[in-house]
Short mmCIF file of C-alpha atoms in Angstrom, two decimals:
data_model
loop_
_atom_site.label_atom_id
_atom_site.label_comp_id
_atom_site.label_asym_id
_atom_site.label_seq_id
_atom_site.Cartn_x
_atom_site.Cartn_y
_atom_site.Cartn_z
CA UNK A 1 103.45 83.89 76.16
CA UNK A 2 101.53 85.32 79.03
CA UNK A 3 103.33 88.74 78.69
CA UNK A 4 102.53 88.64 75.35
CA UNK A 5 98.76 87.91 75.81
CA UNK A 6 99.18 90.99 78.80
CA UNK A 7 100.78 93.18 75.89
CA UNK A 8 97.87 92.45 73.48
CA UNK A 9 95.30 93.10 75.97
CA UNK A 10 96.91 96.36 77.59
CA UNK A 11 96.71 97.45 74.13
CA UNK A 12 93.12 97.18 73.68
CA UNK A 13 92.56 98.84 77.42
CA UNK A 14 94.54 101.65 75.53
CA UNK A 15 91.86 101.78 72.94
CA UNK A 16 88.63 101.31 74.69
CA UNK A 17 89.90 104.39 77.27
CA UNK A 18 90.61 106.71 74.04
CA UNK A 19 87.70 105.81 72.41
CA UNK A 20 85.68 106.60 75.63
CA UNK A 21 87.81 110.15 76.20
CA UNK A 22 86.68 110.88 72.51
CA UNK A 23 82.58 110.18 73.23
CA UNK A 24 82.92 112.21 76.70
CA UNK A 25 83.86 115.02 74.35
CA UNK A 26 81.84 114.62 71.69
CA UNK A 27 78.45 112.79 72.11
CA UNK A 28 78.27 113.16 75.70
CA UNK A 29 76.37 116.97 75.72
CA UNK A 30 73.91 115.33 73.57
CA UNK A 31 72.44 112.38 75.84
CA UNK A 32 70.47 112.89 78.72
CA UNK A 33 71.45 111.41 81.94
CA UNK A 34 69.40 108.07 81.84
CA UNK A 35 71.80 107.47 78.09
CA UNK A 36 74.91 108.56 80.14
CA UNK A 37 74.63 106.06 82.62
CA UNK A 38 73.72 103.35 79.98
CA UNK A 39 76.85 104.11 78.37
CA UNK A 40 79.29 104.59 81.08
CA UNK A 41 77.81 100.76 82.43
CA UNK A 42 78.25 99.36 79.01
CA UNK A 43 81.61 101.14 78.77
CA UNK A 44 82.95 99.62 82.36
CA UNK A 45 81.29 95.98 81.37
CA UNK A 46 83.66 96.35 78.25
CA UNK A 47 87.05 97.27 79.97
CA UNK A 48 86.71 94.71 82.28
CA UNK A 49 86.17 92.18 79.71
CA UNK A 50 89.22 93.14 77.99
CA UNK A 51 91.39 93.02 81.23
CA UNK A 52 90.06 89.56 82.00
CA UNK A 53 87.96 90.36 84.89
CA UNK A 54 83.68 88.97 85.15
CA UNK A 55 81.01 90.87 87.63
CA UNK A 56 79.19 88.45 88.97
CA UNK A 57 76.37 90.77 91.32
CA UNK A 58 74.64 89.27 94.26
CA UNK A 59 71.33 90.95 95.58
CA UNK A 60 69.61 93.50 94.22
CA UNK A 61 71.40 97.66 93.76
CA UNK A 62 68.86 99.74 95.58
CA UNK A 63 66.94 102.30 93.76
CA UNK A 64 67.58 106.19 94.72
CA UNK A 65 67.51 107.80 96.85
CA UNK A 66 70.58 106.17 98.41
CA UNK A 67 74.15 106.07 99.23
CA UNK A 68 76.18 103.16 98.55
CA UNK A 69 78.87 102.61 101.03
CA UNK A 70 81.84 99.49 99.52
CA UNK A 71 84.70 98.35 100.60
CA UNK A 72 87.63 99.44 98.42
CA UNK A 73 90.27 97.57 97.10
CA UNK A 74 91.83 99.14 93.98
CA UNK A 75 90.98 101.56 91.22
CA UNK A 76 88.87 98.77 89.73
CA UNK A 77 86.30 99.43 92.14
CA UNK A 78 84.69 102.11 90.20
CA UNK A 79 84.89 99.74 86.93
CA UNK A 80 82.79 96.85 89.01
CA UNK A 81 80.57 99.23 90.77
CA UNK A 82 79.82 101.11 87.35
CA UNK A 83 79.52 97.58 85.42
CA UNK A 84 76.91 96.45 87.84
CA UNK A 85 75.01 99.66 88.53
CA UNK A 86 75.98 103.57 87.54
CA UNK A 87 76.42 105.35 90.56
CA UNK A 88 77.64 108.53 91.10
CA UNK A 89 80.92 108.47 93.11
CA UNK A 90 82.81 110.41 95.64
CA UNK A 91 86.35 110.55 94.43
CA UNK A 92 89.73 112.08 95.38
CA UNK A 93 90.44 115.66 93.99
CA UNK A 94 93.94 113.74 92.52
CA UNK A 95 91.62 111.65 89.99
CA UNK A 96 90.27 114.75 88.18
CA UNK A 97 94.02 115.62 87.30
CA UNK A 98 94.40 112.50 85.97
CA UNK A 99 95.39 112.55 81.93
CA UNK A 100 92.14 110.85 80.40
CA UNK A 101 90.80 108.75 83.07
CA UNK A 102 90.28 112.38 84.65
CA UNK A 103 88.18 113.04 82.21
CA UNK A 104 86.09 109.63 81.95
CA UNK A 105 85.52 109.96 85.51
CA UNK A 106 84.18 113.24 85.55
CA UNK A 107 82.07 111.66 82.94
CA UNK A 108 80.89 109.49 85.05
CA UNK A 109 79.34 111.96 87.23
CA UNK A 110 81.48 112.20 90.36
CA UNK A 111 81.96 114.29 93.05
CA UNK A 112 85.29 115.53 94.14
CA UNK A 113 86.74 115.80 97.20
CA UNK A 114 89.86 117.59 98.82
CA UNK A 115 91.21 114.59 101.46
CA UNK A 116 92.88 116.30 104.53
CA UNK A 117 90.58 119.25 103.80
CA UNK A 118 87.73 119.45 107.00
CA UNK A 119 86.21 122.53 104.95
CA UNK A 120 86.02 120.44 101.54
CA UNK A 121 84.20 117.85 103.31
CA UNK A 122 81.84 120.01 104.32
CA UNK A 123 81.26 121.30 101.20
CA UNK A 124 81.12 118.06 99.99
CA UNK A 125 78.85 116.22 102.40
CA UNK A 126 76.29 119.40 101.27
CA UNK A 127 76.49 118.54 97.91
CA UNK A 128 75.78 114.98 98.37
CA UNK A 129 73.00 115.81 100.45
CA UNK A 130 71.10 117.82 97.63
CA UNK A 131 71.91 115.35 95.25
CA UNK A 132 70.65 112.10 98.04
CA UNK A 133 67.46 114.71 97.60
CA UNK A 134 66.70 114.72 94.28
CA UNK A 135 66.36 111.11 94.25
CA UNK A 136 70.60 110.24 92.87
CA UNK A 137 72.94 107.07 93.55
CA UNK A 138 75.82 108.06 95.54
CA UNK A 139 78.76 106.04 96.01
CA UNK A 140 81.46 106.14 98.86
CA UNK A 141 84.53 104.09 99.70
CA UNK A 142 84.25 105.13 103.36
CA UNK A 143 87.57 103.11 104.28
CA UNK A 144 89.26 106.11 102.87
CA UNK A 145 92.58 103.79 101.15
CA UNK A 146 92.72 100.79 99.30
CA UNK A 147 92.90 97.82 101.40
CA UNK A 148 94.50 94.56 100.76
CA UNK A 149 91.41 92.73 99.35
CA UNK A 150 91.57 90.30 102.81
CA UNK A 151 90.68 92.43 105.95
CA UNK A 152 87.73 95.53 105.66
CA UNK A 153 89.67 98.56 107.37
CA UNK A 154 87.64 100.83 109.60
CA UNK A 155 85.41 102.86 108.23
CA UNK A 156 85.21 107.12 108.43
CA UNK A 157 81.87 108.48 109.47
CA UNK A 158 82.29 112.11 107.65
CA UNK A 159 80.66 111.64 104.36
CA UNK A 160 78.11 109.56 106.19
CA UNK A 161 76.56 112.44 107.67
CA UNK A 162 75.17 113.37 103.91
CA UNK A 163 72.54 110.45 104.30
CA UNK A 164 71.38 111.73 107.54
CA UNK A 165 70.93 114.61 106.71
CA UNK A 166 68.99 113.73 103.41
CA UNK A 167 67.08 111.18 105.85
CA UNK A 168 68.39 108.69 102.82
CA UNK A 169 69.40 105.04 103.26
CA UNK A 170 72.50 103.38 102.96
CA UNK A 171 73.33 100.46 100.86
CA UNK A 172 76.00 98.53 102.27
CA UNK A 173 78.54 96.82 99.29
CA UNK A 174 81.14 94.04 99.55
CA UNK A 175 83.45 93.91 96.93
CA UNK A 176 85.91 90.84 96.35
CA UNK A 177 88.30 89.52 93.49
CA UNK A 178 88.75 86.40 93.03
CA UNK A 179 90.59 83.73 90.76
CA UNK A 180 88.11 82.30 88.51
CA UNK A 181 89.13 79.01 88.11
CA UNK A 182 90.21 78.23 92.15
CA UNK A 183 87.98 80.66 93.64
CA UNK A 184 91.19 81.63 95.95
CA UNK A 185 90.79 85.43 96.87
CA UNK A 186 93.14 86.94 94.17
CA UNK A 187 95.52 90.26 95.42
CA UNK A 188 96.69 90.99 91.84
CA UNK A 189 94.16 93.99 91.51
CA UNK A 190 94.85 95.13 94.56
CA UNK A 191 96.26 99.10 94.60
CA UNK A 192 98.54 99.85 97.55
CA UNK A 193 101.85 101.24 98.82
CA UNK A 194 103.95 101.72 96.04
CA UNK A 195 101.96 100.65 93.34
CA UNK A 196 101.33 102.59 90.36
CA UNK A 197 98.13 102.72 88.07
CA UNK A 198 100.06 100.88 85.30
CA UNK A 199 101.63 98.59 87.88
CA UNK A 200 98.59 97.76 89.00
CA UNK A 201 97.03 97.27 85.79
CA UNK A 202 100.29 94.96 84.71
CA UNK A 203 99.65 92.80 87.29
CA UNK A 204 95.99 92.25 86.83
CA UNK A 205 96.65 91.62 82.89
CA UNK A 206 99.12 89.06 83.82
CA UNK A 207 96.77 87.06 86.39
CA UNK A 208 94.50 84.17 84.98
CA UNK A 209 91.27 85.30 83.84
CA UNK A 210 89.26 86.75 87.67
CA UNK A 211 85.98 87.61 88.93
CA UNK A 212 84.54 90.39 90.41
CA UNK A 213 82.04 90.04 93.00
CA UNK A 214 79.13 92.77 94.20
CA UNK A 215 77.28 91.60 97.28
CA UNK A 216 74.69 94.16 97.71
CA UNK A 217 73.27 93.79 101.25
CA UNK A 218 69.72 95.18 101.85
CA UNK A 219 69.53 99.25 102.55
CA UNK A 220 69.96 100.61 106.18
CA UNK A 221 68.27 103.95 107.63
CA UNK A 222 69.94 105.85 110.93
CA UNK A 223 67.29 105.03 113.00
CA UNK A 224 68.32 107.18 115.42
CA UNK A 225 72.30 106.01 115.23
CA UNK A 226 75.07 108.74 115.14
CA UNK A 227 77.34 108.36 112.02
CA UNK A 228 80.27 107.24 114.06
CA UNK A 229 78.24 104.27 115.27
CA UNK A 230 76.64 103.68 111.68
CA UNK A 231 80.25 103.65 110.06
CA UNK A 232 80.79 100.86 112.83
CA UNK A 233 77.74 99.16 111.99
CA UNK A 234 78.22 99.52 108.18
CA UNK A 235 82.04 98.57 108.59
CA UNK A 236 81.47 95.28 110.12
CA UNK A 237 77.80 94.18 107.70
CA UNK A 238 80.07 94.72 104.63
CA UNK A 239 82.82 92.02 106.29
CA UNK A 240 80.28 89.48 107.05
CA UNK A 241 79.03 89.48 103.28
CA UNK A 242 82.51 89.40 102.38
CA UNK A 243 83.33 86.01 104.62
CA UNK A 244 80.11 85.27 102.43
CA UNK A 245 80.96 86.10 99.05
CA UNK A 246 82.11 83.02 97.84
#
């Protein structure tokens, strides 16, 4: 039976994503960008509800100009972040190739990067400055990999330096699944090794119904701080609202 309910559902995920890929081609041109972010937080809010998973936000998403800085814990992430605020985020070049969800991520508004590529991230870092600027809400999984959803890996300073140089805060995020009925941290979503995206997604169908939680901690300036020691600083404020999360 619970395959069965995980067939029905991944089924519906299959819809909502096509019908999203069709109004990214077709009605997207026509809305300007306050409508686009409406509908691409709507949108998220909906695909999460089909897979089974509830945001539950604590604290308050900071108004631009700022960069958001989360943990990261599987391709979800964007879905929860978008459900509970649109942000603009800094992605892997590998995601725009992606058949569809290429596409709705584009849609979304983010920025690309070339991993490995020192030049790209300069180019990058440049373009998130100018858009920190003109007042926009950037979002960074400065970890650089999925984790396992327990531990917060180190963070990388490189895309930090965007904020300083835009003399923007940052907004540190803690991100956390959990089973919604034993409030146990739950590793189905989790995105790692040899997972695929439909692995991944399998797994998640198949789990009892979860939650999603966004712990927005309160904004942070450089004050001075190089972004080496302000990923260190950023890295360990995100674990203690995690160890508060629940």
């Amino acid at each position: 039976m619970k395959h069965v309910l995980a067939l029905a559902k991944f089924v519906r995920v299959l819809a909502c994503i096509l019908g999203a890929y069709w109004d990214i081609r077709t009605k997207f041109p026509k809305l300007n960008d306050a409508q686009q972010a409406r509908y691409v937080e709507v949108w998220a809010r909906s695909m999460l509800a089909i897979i089974g998973i509830e945001v539950r936000v604590k604290g308050h998403p900071a108004q631009g100009p700022v960069l958001m800085a989360a943990n990261h814990i599987s391709w979800l992430d964007i879905l929860v972040m978008h459900a509970a605020c649109h942000c603009r985020f800094v992605a892997k070049s590998e995601i725009r190739a992606w058949p569809v969800l290429g596409t709705l991520t584009t849609g979304g508004g983010s920025l690309y990067i070339e991993r490995g590529s020192r030049n790209d991230a300069m180019r990058v870092v440049h373009q998130m400055a100018d858009a920190l600027r003109q007042g926009q809400v950037l979002a960074v999984f400065p970890e650089g990999a999925t984790g396992d959803g327990i531990t917060v890996l180190p963070f990388h300073a490189n895309l930090l330096q965007a904020a300083i140089s835009a003399e923007a805060p940052i907004q540190p995020i803690a991100l956390q699944f959990i089973d919604a009925h034993t409030h146990d941290i739950s590793l189905a979503p989790c995105y790692r090794d040899d997972d695929t995206l439909v692995s991944s997604l399998w797994r998640t169908l198949c789990a009892p119904p979860l939650l999603a939680q966004v712990r927005y901690g309160d904004k942070q300036v450089a004050d001075g701080r190089s972004r080496r020691d302000w990923a260190q600083d950023l890295q360990a404020t995100v674990a203690a609202l995690r160890s508060h999360a629940n």
